[in-house]
Short mmCIF file of C-alpha atoms in Angstrom, two decimals:
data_model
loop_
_atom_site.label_atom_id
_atom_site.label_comp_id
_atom_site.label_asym_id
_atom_site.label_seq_id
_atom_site.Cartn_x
_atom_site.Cartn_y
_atom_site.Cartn_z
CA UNK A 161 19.03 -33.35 6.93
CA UNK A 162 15.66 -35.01 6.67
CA UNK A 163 14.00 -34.05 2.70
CA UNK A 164 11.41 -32.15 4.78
CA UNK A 165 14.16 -30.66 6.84
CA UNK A 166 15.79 -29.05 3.59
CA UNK A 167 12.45 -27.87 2.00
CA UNK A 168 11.88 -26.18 4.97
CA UNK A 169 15.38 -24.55 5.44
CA UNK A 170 15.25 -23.63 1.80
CA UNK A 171 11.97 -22.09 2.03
CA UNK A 172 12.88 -20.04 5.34
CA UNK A 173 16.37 -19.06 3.75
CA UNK A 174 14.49 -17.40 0.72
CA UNK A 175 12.40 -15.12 2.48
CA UNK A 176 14.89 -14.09 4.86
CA UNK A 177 17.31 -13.48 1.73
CA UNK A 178 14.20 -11.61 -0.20
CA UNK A 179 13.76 -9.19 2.95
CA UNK A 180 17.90 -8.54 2.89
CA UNK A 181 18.13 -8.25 -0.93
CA UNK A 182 14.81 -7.93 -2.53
CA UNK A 183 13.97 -9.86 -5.77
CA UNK A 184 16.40 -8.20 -8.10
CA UNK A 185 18.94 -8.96 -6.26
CA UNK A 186 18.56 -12.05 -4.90
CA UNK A 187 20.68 -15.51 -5.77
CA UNK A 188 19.95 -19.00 -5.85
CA UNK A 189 23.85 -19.68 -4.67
CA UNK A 190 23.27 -17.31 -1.97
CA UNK A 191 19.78 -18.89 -0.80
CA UNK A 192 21.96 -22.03 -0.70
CA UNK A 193 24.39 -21.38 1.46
CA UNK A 194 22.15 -19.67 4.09
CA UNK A 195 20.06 -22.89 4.00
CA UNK A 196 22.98 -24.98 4.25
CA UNK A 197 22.38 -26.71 1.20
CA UNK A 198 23.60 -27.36 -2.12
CA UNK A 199 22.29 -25.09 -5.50
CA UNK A 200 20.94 -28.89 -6.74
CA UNK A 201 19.02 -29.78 -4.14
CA UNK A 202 17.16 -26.41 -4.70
CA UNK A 203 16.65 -26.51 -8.44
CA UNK A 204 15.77 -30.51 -7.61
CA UNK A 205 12.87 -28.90 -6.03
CA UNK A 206 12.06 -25.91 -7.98
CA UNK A 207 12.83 -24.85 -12.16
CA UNK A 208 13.91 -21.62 -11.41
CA UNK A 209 14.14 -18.54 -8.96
CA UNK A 210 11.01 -17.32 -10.16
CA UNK A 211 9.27 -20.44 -9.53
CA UNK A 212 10.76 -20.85 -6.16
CA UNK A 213 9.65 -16.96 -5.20
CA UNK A 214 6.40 -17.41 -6.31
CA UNK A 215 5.16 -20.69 -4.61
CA UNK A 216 6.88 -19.80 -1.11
CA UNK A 217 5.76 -16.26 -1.00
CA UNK A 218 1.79 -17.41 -2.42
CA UNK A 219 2.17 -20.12 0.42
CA UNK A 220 3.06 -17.66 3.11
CA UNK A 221 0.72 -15.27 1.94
CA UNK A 222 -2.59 -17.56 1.71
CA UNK A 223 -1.96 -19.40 5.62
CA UNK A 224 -5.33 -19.51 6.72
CA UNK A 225 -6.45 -16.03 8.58
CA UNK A 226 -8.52 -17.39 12.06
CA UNK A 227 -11.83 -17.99 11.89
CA UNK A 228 -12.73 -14.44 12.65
CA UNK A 229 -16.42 -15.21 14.08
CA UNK A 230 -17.32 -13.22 17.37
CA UNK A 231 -20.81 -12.54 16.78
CA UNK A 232 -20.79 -9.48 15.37
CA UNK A 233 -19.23 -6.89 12.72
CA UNK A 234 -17.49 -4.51 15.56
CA UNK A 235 -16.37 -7.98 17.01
CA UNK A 236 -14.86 -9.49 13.80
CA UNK A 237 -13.71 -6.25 13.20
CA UNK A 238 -11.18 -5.99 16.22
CA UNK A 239 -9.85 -9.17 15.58
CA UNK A 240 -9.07 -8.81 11.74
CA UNK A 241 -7.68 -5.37 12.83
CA UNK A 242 -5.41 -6.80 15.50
CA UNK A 243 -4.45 -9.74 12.82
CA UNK A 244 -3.73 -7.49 10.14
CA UNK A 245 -1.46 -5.23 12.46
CA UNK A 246 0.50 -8.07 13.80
CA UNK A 247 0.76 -9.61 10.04
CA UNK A 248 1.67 -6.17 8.77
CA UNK A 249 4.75 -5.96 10.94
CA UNK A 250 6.11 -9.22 9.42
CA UNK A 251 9.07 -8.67 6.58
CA UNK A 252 6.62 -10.64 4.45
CA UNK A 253 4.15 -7.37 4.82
CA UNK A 254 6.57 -4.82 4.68
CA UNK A 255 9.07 -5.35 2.50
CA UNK A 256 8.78 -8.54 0.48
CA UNK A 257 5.19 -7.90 -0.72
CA UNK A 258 6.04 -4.41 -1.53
CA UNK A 259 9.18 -5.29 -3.43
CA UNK A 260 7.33 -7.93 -5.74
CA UNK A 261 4.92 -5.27 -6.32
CA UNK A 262 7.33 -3.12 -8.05
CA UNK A 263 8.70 -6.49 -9.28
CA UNK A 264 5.43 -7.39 -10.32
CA UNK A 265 4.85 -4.15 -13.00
CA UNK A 266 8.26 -5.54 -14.89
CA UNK A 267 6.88 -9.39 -14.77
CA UNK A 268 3.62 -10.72 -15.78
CA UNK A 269 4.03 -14.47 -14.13
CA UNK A 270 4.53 -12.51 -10.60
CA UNK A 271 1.86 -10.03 -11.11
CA UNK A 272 -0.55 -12.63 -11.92
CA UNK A 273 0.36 -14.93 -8.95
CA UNK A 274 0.10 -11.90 -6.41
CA UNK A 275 -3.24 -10.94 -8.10
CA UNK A 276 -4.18 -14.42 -7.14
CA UNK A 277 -3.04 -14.26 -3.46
CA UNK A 278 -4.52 -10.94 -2.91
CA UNK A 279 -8.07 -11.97 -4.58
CA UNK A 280 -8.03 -14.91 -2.25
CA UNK A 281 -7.49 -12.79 0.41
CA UNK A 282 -9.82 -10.50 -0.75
CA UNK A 283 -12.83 -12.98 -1.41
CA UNK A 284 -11.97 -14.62 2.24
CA UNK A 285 -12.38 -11.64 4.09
CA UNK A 286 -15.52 -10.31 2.13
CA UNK A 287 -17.05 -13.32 1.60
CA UNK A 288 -17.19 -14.32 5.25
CA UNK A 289 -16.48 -11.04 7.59
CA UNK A 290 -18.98 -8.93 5.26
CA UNK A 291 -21.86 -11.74 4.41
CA UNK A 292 -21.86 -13.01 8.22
CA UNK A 293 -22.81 -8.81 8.91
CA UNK A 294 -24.91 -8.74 5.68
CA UNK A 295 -27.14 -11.69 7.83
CA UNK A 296 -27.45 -10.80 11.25
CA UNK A 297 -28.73 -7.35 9.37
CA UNK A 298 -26.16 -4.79 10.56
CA UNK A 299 -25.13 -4.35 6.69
CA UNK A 300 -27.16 -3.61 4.22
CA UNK A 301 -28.16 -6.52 1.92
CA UNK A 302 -26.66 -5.29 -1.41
CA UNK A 303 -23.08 -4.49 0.02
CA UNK A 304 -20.35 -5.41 -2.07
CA UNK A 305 -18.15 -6.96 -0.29
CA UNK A 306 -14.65 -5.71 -2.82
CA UNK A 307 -15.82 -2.16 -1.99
CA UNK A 308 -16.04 -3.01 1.85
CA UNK A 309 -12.65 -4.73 1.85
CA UNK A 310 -11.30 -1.78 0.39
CA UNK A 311 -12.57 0.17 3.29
CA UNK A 312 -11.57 -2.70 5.63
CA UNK A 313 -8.25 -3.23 4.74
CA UNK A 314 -7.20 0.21 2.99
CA UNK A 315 -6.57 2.54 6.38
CA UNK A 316 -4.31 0.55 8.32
CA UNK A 317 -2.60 -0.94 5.32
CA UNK A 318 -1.84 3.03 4.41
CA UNK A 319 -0.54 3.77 7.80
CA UNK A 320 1.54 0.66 8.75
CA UNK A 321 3.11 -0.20 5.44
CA UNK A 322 3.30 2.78 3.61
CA UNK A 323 3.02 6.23 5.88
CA UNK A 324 4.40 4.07 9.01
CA UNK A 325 3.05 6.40 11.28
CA UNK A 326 2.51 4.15 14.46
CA UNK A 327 -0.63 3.05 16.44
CA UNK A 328 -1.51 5.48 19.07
CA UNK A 329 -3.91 4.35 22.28
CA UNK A 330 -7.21 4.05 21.03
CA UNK A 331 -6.93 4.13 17.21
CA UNK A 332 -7.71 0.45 16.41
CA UNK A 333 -11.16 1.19 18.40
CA UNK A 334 -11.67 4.68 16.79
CA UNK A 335 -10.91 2.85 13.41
CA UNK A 336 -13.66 -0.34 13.86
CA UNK A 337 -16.20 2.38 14.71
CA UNK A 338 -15.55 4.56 11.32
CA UNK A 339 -15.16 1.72 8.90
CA UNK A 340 -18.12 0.08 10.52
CA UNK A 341 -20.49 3.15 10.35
CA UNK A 342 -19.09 3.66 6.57
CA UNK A 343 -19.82 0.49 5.70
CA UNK A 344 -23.51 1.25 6.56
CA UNK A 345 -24.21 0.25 10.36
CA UNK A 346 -25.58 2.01 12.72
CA UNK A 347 -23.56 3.98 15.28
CA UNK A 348 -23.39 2.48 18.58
CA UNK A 349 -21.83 5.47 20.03
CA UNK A 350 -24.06 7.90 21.49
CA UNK A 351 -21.15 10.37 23.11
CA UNK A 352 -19.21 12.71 21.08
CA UNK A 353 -16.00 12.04 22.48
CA UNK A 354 -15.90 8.67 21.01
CA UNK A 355 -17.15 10.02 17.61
CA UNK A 356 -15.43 8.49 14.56
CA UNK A 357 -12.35 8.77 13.57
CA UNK A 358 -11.46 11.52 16.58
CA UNK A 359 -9.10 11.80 19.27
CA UNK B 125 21.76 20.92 -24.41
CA UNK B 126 21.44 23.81 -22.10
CA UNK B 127 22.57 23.30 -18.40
CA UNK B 128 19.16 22.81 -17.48
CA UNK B 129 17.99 20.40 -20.53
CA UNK B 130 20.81 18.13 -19.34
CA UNK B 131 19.27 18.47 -15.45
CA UNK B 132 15.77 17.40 -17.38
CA UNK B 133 16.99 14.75 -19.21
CA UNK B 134 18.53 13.02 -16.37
CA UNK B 135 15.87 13.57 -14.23
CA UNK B 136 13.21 11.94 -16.84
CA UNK B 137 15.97 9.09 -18.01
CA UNK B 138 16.20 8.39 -14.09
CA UNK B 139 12.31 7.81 -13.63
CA UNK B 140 12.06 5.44 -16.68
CA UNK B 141 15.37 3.24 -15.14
CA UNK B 142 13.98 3.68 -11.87
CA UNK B 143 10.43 2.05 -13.46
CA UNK B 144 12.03 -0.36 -15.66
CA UNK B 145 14.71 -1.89 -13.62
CA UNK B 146 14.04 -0.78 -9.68
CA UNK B 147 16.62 0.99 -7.64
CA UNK B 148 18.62 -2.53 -6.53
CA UNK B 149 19.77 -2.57 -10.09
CA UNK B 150 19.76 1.17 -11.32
CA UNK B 151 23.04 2.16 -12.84
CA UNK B 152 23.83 5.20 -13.48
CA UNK B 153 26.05 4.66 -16.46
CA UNK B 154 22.31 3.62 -18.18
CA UNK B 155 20.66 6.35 -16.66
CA UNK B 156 23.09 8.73 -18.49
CA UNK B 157 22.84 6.40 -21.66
CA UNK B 158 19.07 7.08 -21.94
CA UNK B 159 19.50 10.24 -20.95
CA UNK B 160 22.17 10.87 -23.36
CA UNK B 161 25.20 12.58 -21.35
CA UNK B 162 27.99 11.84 -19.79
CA UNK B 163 28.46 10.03 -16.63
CA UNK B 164 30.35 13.16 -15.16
CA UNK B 165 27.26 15.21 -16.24
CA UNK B 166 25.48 13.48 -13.31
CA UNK B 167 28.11 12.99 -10.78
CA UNK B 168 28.60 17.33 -11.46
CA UNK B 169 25.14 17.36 -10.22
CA UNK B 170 24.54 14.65 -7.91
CA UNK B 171 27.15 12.55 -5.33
CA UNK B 172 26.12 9.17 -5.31
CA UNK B 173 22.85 7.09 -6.98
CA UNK B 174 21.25 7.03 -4.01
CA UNK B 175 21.73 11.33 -3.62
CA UNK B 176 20.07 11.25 -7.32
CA UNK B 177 17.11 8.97 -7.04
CA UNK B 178 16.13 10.62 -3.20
CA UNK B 179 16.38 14.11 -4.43
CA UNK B 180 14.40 13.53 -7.57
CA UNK B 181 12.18 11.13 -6.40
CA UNK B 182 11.12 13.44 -3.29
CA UNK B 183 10.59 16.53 -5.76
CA UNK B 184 8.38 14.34 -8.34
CA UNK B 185 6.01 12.64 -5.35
CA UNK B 186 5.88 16.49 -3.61
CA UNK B 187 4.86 18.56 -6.83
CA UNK B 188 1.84 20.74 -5.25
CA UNK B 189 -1.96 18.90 -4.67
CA UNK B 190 -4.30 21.23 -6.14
CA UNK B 191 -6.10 23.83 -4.03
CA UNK B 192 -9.21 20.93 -3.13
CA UNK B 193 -11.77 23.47 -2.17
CA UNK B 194 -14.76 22.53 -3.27
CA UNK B 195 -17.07 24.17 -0.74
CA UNK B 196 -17.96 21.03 1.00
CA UNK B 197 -16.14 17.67 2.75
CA UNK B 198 -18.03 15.40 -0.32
CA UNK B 199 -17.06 17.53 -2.99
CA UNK B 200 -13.26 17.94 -1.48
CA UNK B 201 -13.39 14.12 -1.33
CA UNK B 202 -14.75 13.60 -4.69
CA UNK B 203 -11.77 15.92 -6.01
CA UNK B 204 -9.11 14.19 -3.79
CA UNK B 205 -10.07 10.46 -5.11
CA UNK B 206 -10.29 11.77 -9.00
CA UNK B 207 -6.69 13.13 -8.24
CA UNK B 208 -5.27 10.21 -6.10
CA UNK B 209 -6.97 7.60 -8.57
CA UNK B 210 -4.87 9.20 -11.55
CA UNK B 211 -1.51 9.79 -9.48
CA UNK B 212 -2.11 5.77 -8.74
CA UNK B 213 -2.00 5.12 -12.67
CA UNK B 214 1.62 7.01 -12.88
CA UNK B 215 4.65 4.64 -12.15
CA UNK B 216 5.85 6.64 -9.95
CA UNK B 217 2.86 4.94 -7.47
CA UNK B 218 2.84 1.91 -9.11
CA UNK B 219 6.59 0.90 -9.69
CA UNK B 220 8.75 3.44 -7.84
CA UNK B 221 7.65 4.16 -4.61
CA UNK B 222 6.42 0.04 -3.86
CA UNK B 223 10.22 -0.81 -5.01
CA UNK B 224 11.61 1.89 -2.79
CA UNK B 225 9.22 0.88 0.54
CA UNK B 226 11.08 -2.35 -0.04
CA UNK B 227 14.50 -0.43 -0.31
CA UNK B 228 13.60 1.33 2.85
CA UNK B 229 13.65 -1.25 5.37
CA UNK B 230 17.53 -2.16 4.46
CA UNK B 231 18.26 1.66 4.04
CA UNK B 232 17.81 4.45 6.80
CA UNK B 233 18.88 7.19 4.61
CA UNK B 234 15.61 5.95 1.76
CA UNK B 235 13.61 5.65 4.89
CA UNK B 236 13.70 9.15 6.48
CA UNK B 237 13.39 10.57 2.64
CA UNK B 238 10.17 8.70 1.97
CA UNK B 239 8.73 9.55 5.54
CA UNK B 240 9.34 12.81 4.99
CA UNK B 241 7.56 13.12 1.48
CA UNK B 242 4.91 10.88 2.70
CA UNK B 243 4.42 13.11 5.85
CA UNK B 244 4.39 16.10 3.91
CA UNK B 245 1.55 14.32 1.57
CA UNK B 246 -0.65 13.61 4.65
CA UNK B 247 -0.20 17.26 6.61
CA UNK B 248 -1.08 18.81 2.93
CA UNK B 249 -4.49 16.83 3.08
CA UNK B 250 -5.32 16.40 6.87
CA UNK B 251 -4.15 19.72 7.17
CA UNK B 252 -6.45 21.38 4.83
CA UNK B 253 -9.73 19.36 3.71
CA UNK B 254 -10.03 18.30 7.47
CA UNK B 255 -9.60 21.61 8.84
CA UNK B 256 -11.96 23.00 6.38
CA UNK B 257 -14.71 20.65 7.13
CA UNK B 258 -14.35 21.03 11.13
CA UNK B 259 -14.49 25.14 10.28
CA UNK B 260 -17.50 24.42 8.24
CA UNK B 261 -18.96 22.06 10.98
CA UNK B 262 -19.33 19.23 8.79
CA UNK B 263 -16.76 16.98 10.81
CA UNK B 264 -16.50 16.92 14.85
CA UNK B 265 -14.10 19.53 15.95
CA UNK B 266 -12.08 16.69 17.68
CA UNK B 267 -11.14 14.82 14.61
CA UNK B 268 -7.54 13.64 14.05
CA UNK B 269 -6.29 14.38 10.70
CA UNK B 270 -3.45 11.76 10.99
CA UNK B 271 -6.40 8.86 11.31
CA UNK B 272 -8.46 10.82 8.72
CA UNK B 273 -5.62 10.80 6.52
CA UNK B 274 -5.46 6.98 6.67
CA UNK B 275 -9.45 6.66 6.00
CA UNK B 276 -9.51 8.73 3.27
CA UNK B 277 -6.25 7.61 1.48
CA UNK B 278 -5.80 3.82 1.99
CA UNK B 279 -9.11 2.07 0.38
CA UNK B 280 -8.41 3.92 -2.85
CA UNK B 281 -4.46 2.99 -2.63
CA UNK B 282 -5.26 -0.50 -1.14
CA UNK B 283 -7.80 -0.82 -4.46
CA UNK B 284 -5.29 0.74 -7.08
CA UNK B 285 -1.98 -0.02 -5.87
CA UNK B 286 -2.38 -3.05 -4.22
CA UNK B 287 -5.55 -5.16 -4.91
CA UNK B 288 -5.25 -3.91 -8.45
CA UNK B 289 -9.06 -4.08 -8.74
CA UNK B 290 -10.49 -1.64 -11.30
CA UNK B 291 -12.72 0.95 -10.99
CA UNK B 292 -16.37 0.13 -11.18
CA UNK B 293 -18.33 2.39 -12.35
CA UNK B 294 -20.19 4.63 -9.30
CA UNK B 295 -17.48 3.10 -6.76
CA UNK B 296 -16.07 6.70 -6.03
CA UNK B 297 -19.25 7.81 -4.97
CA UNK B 298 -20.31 5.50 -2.82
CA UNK B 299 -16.38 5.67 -1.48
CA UNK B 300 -16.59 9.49 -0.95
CA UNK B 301 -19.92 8.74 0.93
CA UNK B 302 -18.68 6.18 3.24
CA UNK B 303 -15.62 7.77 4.02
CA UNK B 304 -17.76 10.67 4.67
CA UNK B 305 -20.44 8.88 7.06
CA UNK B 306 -17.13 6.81 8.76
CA UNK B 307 -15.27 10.51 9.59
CA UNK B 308 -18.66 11.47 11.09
CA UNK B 309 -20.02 13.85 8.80
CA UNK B 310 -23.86 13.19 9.04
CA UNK B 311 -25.06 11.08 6.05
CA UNK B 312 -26.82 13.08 2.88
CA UNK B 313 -28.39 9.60 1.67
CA UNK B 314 -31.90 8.96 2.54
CA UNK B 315 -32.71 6.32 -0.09
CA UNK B 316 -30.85 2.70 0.44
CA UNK B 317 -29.89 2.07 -2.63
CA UNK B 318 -27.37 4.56 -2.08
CA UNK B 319 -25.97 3.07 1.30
CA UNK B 320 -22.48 2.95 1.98
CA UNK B 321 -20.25 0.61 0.05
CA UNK B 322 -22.85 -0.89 -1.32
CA UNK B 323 -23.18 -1.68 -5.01
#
């Protein structure tokens, strides 16, 4: 193999072990030998199984979200939603973020490198999706954009990775219309049947 | 120790492992060390580790909600996040349940346990606070507590749990108001320096 070729298979042989096994768990020897490597050319790379964790995860965590940018906030809206579903069905979403999570409260060095991912996250979404809104006046001017990506990203994070209860036909829609009208727009929905947050 | 002491202590002891060391690498020979009995003492009570953590687990995260009637949608709300923000501090949020989400996905049995407590946790709220505020006319009579559930619960746990921002000071007001506005109760906030999620 290529030096490329092995980064790579060592990076994709971690995350599939840290889905099977979680962090506690998990082995350097045995994240060899699914990469088809040998235990030096890993810690040639990386110190430690901490260190190797943390910059994979944070690097599959921060790929860049798409540019997001259709013109309005019930536009962008859609699209994050329908990113954020797809990315929330991803082992990364559902069980290796969660697991360093609980990891995290045990390990300062992993709490403060998800902190760091999430923040980016955080400060990408807001500091685009919410100021782009916050100009073409649909949002209020003095919106902060933390408390609107709590909003944002709070109800379908709750019901895909931690109450699992699936999608149902319409949801997505019935969700862009509540979180935009609690973020402060105005309702674009005169009928009652497509009220917020209603079936 | 009494018979039930000895249930106490292991119960307690098995919390603080469960916090300290997650369940891939709970024993229970050191939950019954910090618990001070015998092994036996817990295998008398309980089959297997994984019997033990569900069944105590599922009894702490079910203890009763309290009653949340308030009178009104924004004062049930207000009650709700002053609860939920506090349960979020315990480890049981913080440490217990993240590192047993993780657990889930390579264990059915830790699955259908958490689903049902976490089911249980949204009927309890959509059940009730919704159903009180359609009776009272404040929400449409079509709204569907599952999707309420999610806009209600997930910014705060997103922000707590997962973001790990703090609290800033007036944020669960102006949280109570947009999750109010985005369920489609009709807004109570004339001036804008009150808008929704905005700081």
């Amino acid at each position: 193999m290529l030096r490329d070729d092995i980064t790579t298979a060592i990076r994709r042989a971690l995350m599939q072990e840290l889905a099977a096994v979680g962090y506690g768990r998990l082995s350097i020897e045995a994240v060899a030998r699914r990469a088809g490597v040998s235990k030096t050319a890993i810690y040639r790379r990386w110190s430690s199984k901490l260190e190797l964790v943390l910059e994979v995860v944070a690097a599959a965590a921060t790929s860049k979200l798409p540019a997001l940018d259709t013109g309005t906030l019930r536009g962008d809206l859609t699209l994050l939603f329908q990113v954020v579903a797809h990315a929330l069905r991803h082992p990364l979403a559902s069980q290796i973020i969660p697991d360093l999570l609980a990891e995290a409260a045990r390990n300062p060095t992993i709490d403060q490198t998800l902190q760091q991912v999430l923040r980016a996250r955080q400060q990408e979404i807001g500091g685009r999706l919410i100021s782009r809104a916050v100009r073409r006046g649909e949002l209020p001017a003095d919106t902060d954009p933390d408390a609107a990506v709590d909003l944002i990203v709070g109800p379908l994070y709750w019901r895909l990775a931690i109450a699992r209860t699936p999608l149902t036909p319409g949801y997505l829609g019935t969700l862009v219309e509540a979180v935009a009208v609690g973020l402060g727009a105005k309702s674009t929905l005169p009928r009652q049947r497509e009220a917020p947050v209603s079936g």
